[in-house]
PDB file of C-alpha atoms in Angstrom:
ATOM      1  CA  MET A 128     -16.694  40.534  10.558  1.00 52.00           C
ATOM      2  CA  ILE A 129     -13.763  42.864   7.654  1.00 52.00           C
ATOM      3  CA  PRO A 130     -15.068  46.187   6.859  1.00 58.00           C
ATOM      4  CA  ALA A 131     -15.777  46.136   3.008  1.00 60.00           C
ATOM      5  CA  SER A 132     -13.866  49.490   2.946  1.00 61.00           C
ATOM      6  CA  LEU A 133     -10.435  47.944   3.007  1.00 57.00           C
ATOM      7  CA  ASP A 134      -8.560  48.330  -0.270  1.00 63.00           C
ATOM      8  CA  SER A 135      -7.156  44.773  -2.400  1.00 62.00           C
ATOM      9  CA  SER A 136      -4.268  43.830   0.031  1.00 61.00           C
ATOM     10  CA  GLN A 137      -5.813  45.446   3.443  1.00 65.00           C
ATOM     11  CA  ARG A 138      -8.054  43.274   2.447  1.00 62.00           C
ATOM     12  CA  MET A 139      -5.981  39.602   1.718  1.00 61.00           C
ATOM     13  CA  PHE A 140      -4.005  40.530   4.286  1.00 58.00           C
ATOM     14  CA  ALA A 141      -6.943  40.124   7.280  1.00 63.00           C
ATOM     15  CA  ASP A 142      -8.969  37.229   5.103  1.00 64.00           C
ATOM     16  CA  THR A 143      -6.020  35.911   5.984  1.00 62.00           C
ATOM     17  CA  LEU A 144      -5.635  36.687   9.115  1.00 57.00           C
ATOM     18  CA  ALA A 145      -9.271  35.649  10.317  1.00 61.00           C
ATOM     19  CA  ALA A 146      -9.196  32.157   8.425  1.00 59.00           C
ATOM     20  CA  PHE A 147      -6.061  32.222  11.190  1.00 56.00           C
ATOM     21  CA  ARG A 148      -8.334  32.091  13.980  1.00 57.00           C
ATOM     22  CA  TYR A 149     -11.009  31.327  13.841  1.00 55.00           C
ATOM     23  CA  GLY A 150     -11.005  28.836  10.600  1.00 51.00           C
ATOM     24  CA  SER A 151     -11.397  30.123   6.652  1.00 49.00           C
ATOM     25  CA  ALA A 152     -15.185  30.082   7.313  1.00 50.00           C
ATOM     26  CA  PHE A 153     -15.285  33.171   8.124  1.00 48.00           C
ATOM     27  CA  GLY A 154     -12.801  34.794   5.672  1.00 46.00           C
ATOM     28  CA  SER A 155     -13.272  34.825   2.423  1.00 52.00           C
ATOM     29  CA  ALA A 156      -9.930  32.864   1.416  1.00 52.00           C
ATOM     30  CA  PRO A 157      -8.666  29.139   2.803  1.00 53.00           C
ATOM     31  CA  LEU A 158      -5.779  29.086   3.745  1.00 55.00           C
ATOM     32  CA  ARG A 159      -4.839  25.938   2.652  1.00 61.00           C
ATOM     33  CA  SER A 160      -5.057  24.264  -1.586  1.00 58.00           C
ATOM     34  CA  PRO A 161      -7.886  20.967  -0.651  1.00 57.00           C
ATOM     35  CA  PRO A 162      -5.817  18.126  -0.576  1.00 61.00           C
ATOM     36  CA  LEU A 163      -5.023  16.130  -3.400  1.00 63.00           C
ATOM     37  CA  THR A 164      -6.324  13.251  -3.891  1.00 73.00           C
ATOM     38  CA  ARG A 165      -3.840  10.283  -4.051  1.00 74.00           C
ATOM     39  CA  PRO A 166      -3.078   7.312  -6.086  1.00 83.00           C
ATOM     40  CA  PRO A 167      -4.977   3.851  -5.355  1.00 91.00           C
ATOM     41  CA  LEU A 168      -1.264   2.631  -2.613  1.00 94.00           C
ATOM     42  CA  TYR A 169      -1.052  -1.212  -3.185  1.00 97.00           C
ATOM     43  CA  ILE A 170       2.151  -3.193  -1.518  1.00 98.00           C
ATOM     44  CA  GLY A 171       1.770  -6.701  -2.258  1.00 97.00           C
ATOM     45  CA  ILE A 172       4.664  -8.490  -0.930  1.00 97.00           C
ATOM     46  CA  ALA A 173       6.509 -11.839  -1.736  1.00 95.00           C
ATOM     47  CA  GLY A 174       8.492 -14.485   0.086  1.00 94.00           C
ATOM     48  CA  GLY A 175       8.227 -18.186   0.889  1.00 91.00           C
ATOM     49  CA  LYS A 176       6.759 -19.218   4.176  1.00 90.00           C
ATOM     50  CA  GLY A 177       7.934 -18.088   7.720  1.00 93.00           C
ATOM     51  CA  VAL A 178      10.206 -15.201   5.984  1.00 96.00           C
ATOM     52  CA  GLY A 179       8.124 -12.698   7.501  1.00 96.00           C
ATOM     53  CA  LYS A 180       5.657 -10.921   4.982  1.00 96.00           C
ATOM     54  CA  ASP A 181       2.898 -11.046   7.612  1.00 95.00           C
ATOM     55  CA  THR A 182       4.933  -8.587  10.097  1.00 96.00           C
ATOM     56  CA  LEU A 183       6.213  -7.087   7.195  1.00 98.00           C
ATOM     57  CA  ALA A 184       2.382  -5.458   6.246  1.00 97.00           C
ATOM     58  CA  ASN A 185       1.158  -5.295   9.907  1.00 96.00           C
ATOM     59  CA  GLY A 186       4.102  -3.274  11.018  1.00 97.00           C
ATOM     60  CA  LEU A 187       3.583  -0.794   7.020  1.00 97.00           C
ATOM     61  CA  ALA A 188      -0.366  -0.918   7.754  1.00 96.00           C
ATOM     62  CA  SER A 189       0.914   0.202  10.744  1.00 95.00           C
ATOM     63  CA  ALA A 190       2.868   3.019   9.426  1.00 96.00           C
ATOM     64  CA  LEU A 191       1.203   3.873   6.174  1.00 95.00           C
ATOM     65  CA  ALA A 192      -2.248   3.864   7.303  1.00 94.00           C
ATOM     66  CA  LEU A 193      -3.062   1.363   4.831  1.00 95.00           C
ATOM     67  CA  PRO A 194      -5.321  -1.387   5.750  1.00 95.00           C
ATOM     68  CA  CYS A 195      -4.387  -5.599   4.860  1.00 93.00           C
ATOM     69  CA  ASP A 196      -5.870  -7.880   3.018  1.00 91.00           C
ATOM     70  CA  SER A 197      -4.984 -11.028   0.712  1.00 86.00           C
ATOM     71  CA  PHE A 198      -6.184 -11.970  -2.497  1.00 75.00           C
ATOM     72  CA  ALA A 199      -7.632 -15.624  -1.645  1.00 67.00           C
ATOM     73  CA  ALA A 200      -9.003 -14.392   1.909  1.00 64.00           C
ATOM     74  CA  ARG A 201     -12.568 -15.510   2.069  1.00 59.00           C
ATOM     75  CA  LEU A 202     -11.918 -18.254  -0.920  1.00 59.00           C
ATOM     76  CA  ARG A 203      -9.180 -19.900   1.237  1.00 52.00           C
ATOM     77  CA  GLN A 204     -11.465 -21.152   4.333  1.00 50.00           C
ATOM     78  CA  GLY A 205     -13.424 -23.895   3.033  1.00 49.00           C
ATOM     79  CA  ALA A 206     -11.161 -25.249   0.189  1.00 50.00           C
ATOM     80  CA  SER A 207      -7.915 -26.144  -1.442  1.00 48.00           C
ATOM     81  CA  THR A 208      -6.213 -23.378  -2.706  1.00 53.00           C
ATOM     82  CA  GLU A 209      -4.870 -24.586  -5.195  1.00 56.00           C
ATOM     83  CA  GLY A 210      -7.401 -26.598  -6.348  1.00 57.00           C
ATOM     84  CA  THR A 211      -9.868 -23.695  -6.383  1.00 56.00           C
ATOM     85  CA  ARG A 212      -7.581 -21.924  -8.604  1.00 55.00           C
ATOM     86  CA  GLU A 213      -7.664 -24.355 -11.337  1.00 64.00           C
ATOM     87  CA  HIS A 214     -12.172 -23.993 -11.066  1.00 68.00           C
ATOM     88  CA  VAL A 215     -12.940 -20.636 -10.891  1.00 69.00           C
ATOM     89  CA  HIS A 216     -11.624 -17.911 -13.230  1.00 73.00           C
ATOM     90  CA  PRO A 217      -8.248 -16.996 -13.459  1.00 67.00           C
ATOM     91  CA  GLU A 218      -8.587 -13.293 -12.140  1.00 80.00           C
ATOM     92  CA  LEU A 219     -11.372 -14.037  -9.024  1.00 80.00           C
ATOM     93  CA  TRP A 220      -8.455 -13.458  -6.829  1.00 78.00           C
ATOM     94  CA  ILE A 221      -6.930 -10.498  -8.427  1.00 86.00           C
ATOM     95  CA  ARG A 222     -10.270  -8.945  -9.592  1.00 87.00           C
ATOM     96  CA  SER A 223     -12.214 -10.028  -5.417  1.00 86.00           C
ATOM     97  CA  LEU A 224      -8.722  -8.503  -3.830  1.00 88.00           C
ATOM     98  CA  PHE A 225      -9.597  -4.790  -5.997  1.00 90.00           C
ATOM     99  CA  SER A 226     -12.930  -4.608  -5.149  1.00 90.00           C
ATOM    100  CA  ARG A 227     -11.971  -5.476  -1.553  1.00 90.00           C
ATOM    101  CA  LEU A 228      -9.244  -2.044  -1.774  1.00 92.00           C
ATOM    102  CA  PRO A 229     -10.402  -0.368  -4.567  1.00 91.00           C
ATOM    103  CA  ASP A 230      -8.316   2.221  -2.419  1.00 92.00           C
ATOM    104  CA  GLY A 231      -4.221   0.075  -1.743  1.00 94.00           C
ATOM    105  CA  GLY A 232      -3.768  -1.729   0.957  1.00 95.00           C
ATOM    106  CA  LEU A 233      -0.492  -4.670   1.290  1.00 96.00           C
ATOM    107  CA  VAL A 234      -1.169  -7.460   0.405  1.00 95.00           C
ATOM    108  CA  PRO A 235       0.401 -10.493   1.787  1.00 95.00           C
ATOM    109  CA  ASP A 236       0.595 -13.590   0.173  1.00 90.00           C
ATOM    110  CA  VAL A 237       1.712 -12.498  -4.597  1.00 92.00           C
ATOM    111  CA  HIS A 238       2.293 -15.853  -4.721  1.00 87.00           C
ATOM    112  CA  SER A 239       1.828 -15.933  -8.645  1.00 88.00           C
ATOM    113  CA  THR A 240       2.862 -13.550 -11.744  1.00 92.00           C
ATOM    114  CA  GLU A 241      -0.069 -13.136 -12.332  1.00 91.00           C
ATOM    115  CA  GLU A 242      -1.097 -11.235  -9.204  1.00 92.00           C
ATOM    116  CA  ALA A 243       2.395  -9.201  -9.468  1.00 95.00           C
ATOM    117  CA  ARG A 244       1.257  -7.875 -12.357  1.00 96.00           C
ATOM    118  CA  ALA A 245      -1.931  -7.151 -11.468  1.00 95.00           C
ATOM    119  CA  ILE A 246      -0.220  -5.041  -9.023  1.00 96.00           C
ATOM    120  CA  ARG A 247       1.957  -3.989 -10.752  1.00 96.00           C
ATOM    121  CA  ARG A 248      -0.817  -2.408 -13.103  1.00 95.00           C
ATOM    122  CA  GLN A 249      -2.455  -0.444 -10.257  1.00 94.00           C
ATOM    123  CA  GLY A 250       1.153   1.348 -10.228  1.00 94.00           C
ATOM    124  CA  GLY A 251       2.085  -0.728  -7.052  1.00 96.00           C
ATOM    125  CA  VAL A 252       5.102  -1.931  -6.108  1.00 98.00           C
ATOM    126  CA  VAL A 253       5.734  -5.825  -5.624  1.00 98.00           C
ATOM    127  CA  ILE A 254       8.255  -6.418  -2.479  1.00 98.00           C
ATOM    128  CA  ARG A 255      10.664  -9.968  -1.713  1.00 97.00           C
ATOM    129  CA  ILE A 256      11.828 -11.120   1.228  1.00 97.00           C
ATOM    130  CA  THR A 257      14.074 -13.351   1.674  1.00 95.00           C
ATOM    131  CA  ARG A 258      15.250 -14.630   5.599  1.00 95.00           C
ATOM    132  CA  PRO A 259      18.394 -17.164   6.701  1.00 93.00           C
ATOM    133  CA  GLY A 260      17.307 -20.336   6.934  1.00 89.00           C
ATOM    134  CA  CYS A 261      13.942 -20.282   4.702  1.00 83.00           C
ATOM    135  CA  ASP A 262      13.934 -21.933   1.139  1.00 70.00           C
ATOM    136  CA  GLY A 263      12.774 -19.230  -0.193  1.00 55.00           C
ATOM    137  CA  ILE A 264       9.934 -21.065  -2.610  1.00 60.00           C
ATOM    138  CA  ASP A 265       6.934 -20.498  -2.179  1.00 59.00           C
ATOM    139  CA  LEU A 266       5.551 -23.680  -2.368  1.00 49.00           C
ATOM    140  CA  GLN A 267       1.578 -22.339  -2.887  1.00 50.00           C
ATOM    141  CA  ALA A 268       2.880 -20.520  -6.138  1.00 51.00           C
ATOM    142  CA  GLY A 269       3.770 -23.799  -7.555  1.00 57.00           C
ATOM    143  CA  GLY A 270       7.651 -23.875  -5.792  1.00 61.00           C
ATOM    144  CA  GLN A 271       8.033 -20.932  -8.231  1.00 74.00           C
ATOM    145  CA  PRO A 272       9.439 -17.891  -6.930  1.00 81.00           C
ATOM    146  CA  LEU A 273       8.529 -14.445  -8.634  1.00 90.00           C
ATOM    147  CA  PRO A 274      10.747 -13.561 -11.342  1.00 94.00           C
ATOM    148  CA  ALA A 275      13.061 -10.459 -10.438  1.00 94.00           C
ATOM    149  CA  THR A 276      11.706  -8.242 -13.109  1.00 96.00           C
ATOM    150  CA  LEU A 277       8.137  -8.795 -11.189  1.00 97.00           C
ATOM    151  CA  VAL A 278      10.221  -7.357  -7.931  1.00 97.00           C
ATOM    152  CA  ASP A 279      10.216  -3.721  -7.192  1.00 98.00           C
ATOM    153  CA  ILE A 280      11.894  -4.420  -3.534  1.00 98.00           C
ATOM    154  CA  GLU A 281      13.810  -6.820  -2.270  1.00 97.00           C
ATOM    155  CA  LEU A 282      14.425  -7.065   1.985  1.00 98.00           C
ATOM    156  CA  HIS A 283      16.434  -9.930   4.204  1.00 97.00           C
ATOM    157  CA  ASN A 284      15.028 -10.288   6.880  1.00 97.00           C
ATOM    158  CA  ASP A 285      17.792 -11.043   9.332  1.00 96.00           C
ATOM    159  CA  ARG A 286      17.514  -8.119  12.291  1.00 96.00           C
ATOM    160  CA  SER A 287      14.417  -7.436  13.778  1.00 96.00           C
ATOM    161  CA  PRO A 288      10.636  -7.015  13.444  1.00 96.00           C
ATOM    162  CA  ALA A 289      11.484  -3.212  13.562  1.00 96.00           C
ATOM    163  CA  ASP A 290      13.867  -3.184  11.367  1.00 97.00           C
ATOM    164  CA  LEU A 291      12.401  -4.991   9.222  1.00 97.00           C
ATOM    165  CA  VAL A 292       9.771  -2.635   7.978  1.00 97.00           C
ATOM    166  CA  ARG A 293      11.591   0.768   8.845  1.00 97.00           C
ATOM    167  CA  VAL A 294      13.876  -1.087   6.050  1.00 98.00           C
ATOM    168  CA  ALA A 295      11.033  -1.575   3.776  1.00 98.00           C
ATOM    169  CA  LEU A 296       9.655   2.255   4.233  1.00 97.00           C
ATOM    170  CA  ASP A 297      12.942   3.633   3.902  1.00 97.00           C
ATOM    171  CA  GLN A 298      13.595   1.827  -0.202  1.00 98.00           C
ATOM    172  CA  LEU A 299       9.411   2.732  -0.097  1.00 97.00           C
ATOM    173  CA  MET A 300      10.508   6.553   0.415  1.00 96.00           C
ATOM    174  CA  CYS A 301      13.705   6.047  -2.013  1.00 96.00           C
ATOM    175  CA  ARG A 302      11.893   5.330  -4.712  1.00 94.00           C
ATOM    176  CA  GLY A 303       9.457   7.743  -3.695  1.00 93.00           C
ATOM    177  CA  VAL A 304       5.553   5.679  -3.297  1.00 92.00           C
ATOM    178  CA  VAL A 305       5.177   6.985  -0.149  1.00 89.00           C
TER     179      VAL A 305
END
């Protein structure tokens, strides 16, 4: 218990010492301000088949403690993706993803300009991966790669999976994303 007879500077020192020793519940002033809430962080990953999209997503999910989900995860199971996309609302995939990841996450299957724009509208970034021996064209999106204006970070995957994740983290930190 801190005596009430102390002057304000002594009381502040005693409160700080009590908070340090016993936690802020015993002092009248907390040591730290409450944590600031950060806006949701969305990281989309684009690239052709076999370039390392899932590898990068899993590595970043582990490093950044973010969930990983895809635009068509729930809908892909029973139907052809392109065939289904033609018969449903064009925003269905996008709305479905953001409702499943309201606090942000990693999206390893950015195939269309609409998906890339949606991630960027949410304040997220889009990473495109290329790899030697892979043509780099995403055949699921009609054979057209994303325009360069919708890609924030370009990565060349020619080393180990750990190197790919490290380079991506370096690029995200340089841009102030993480």
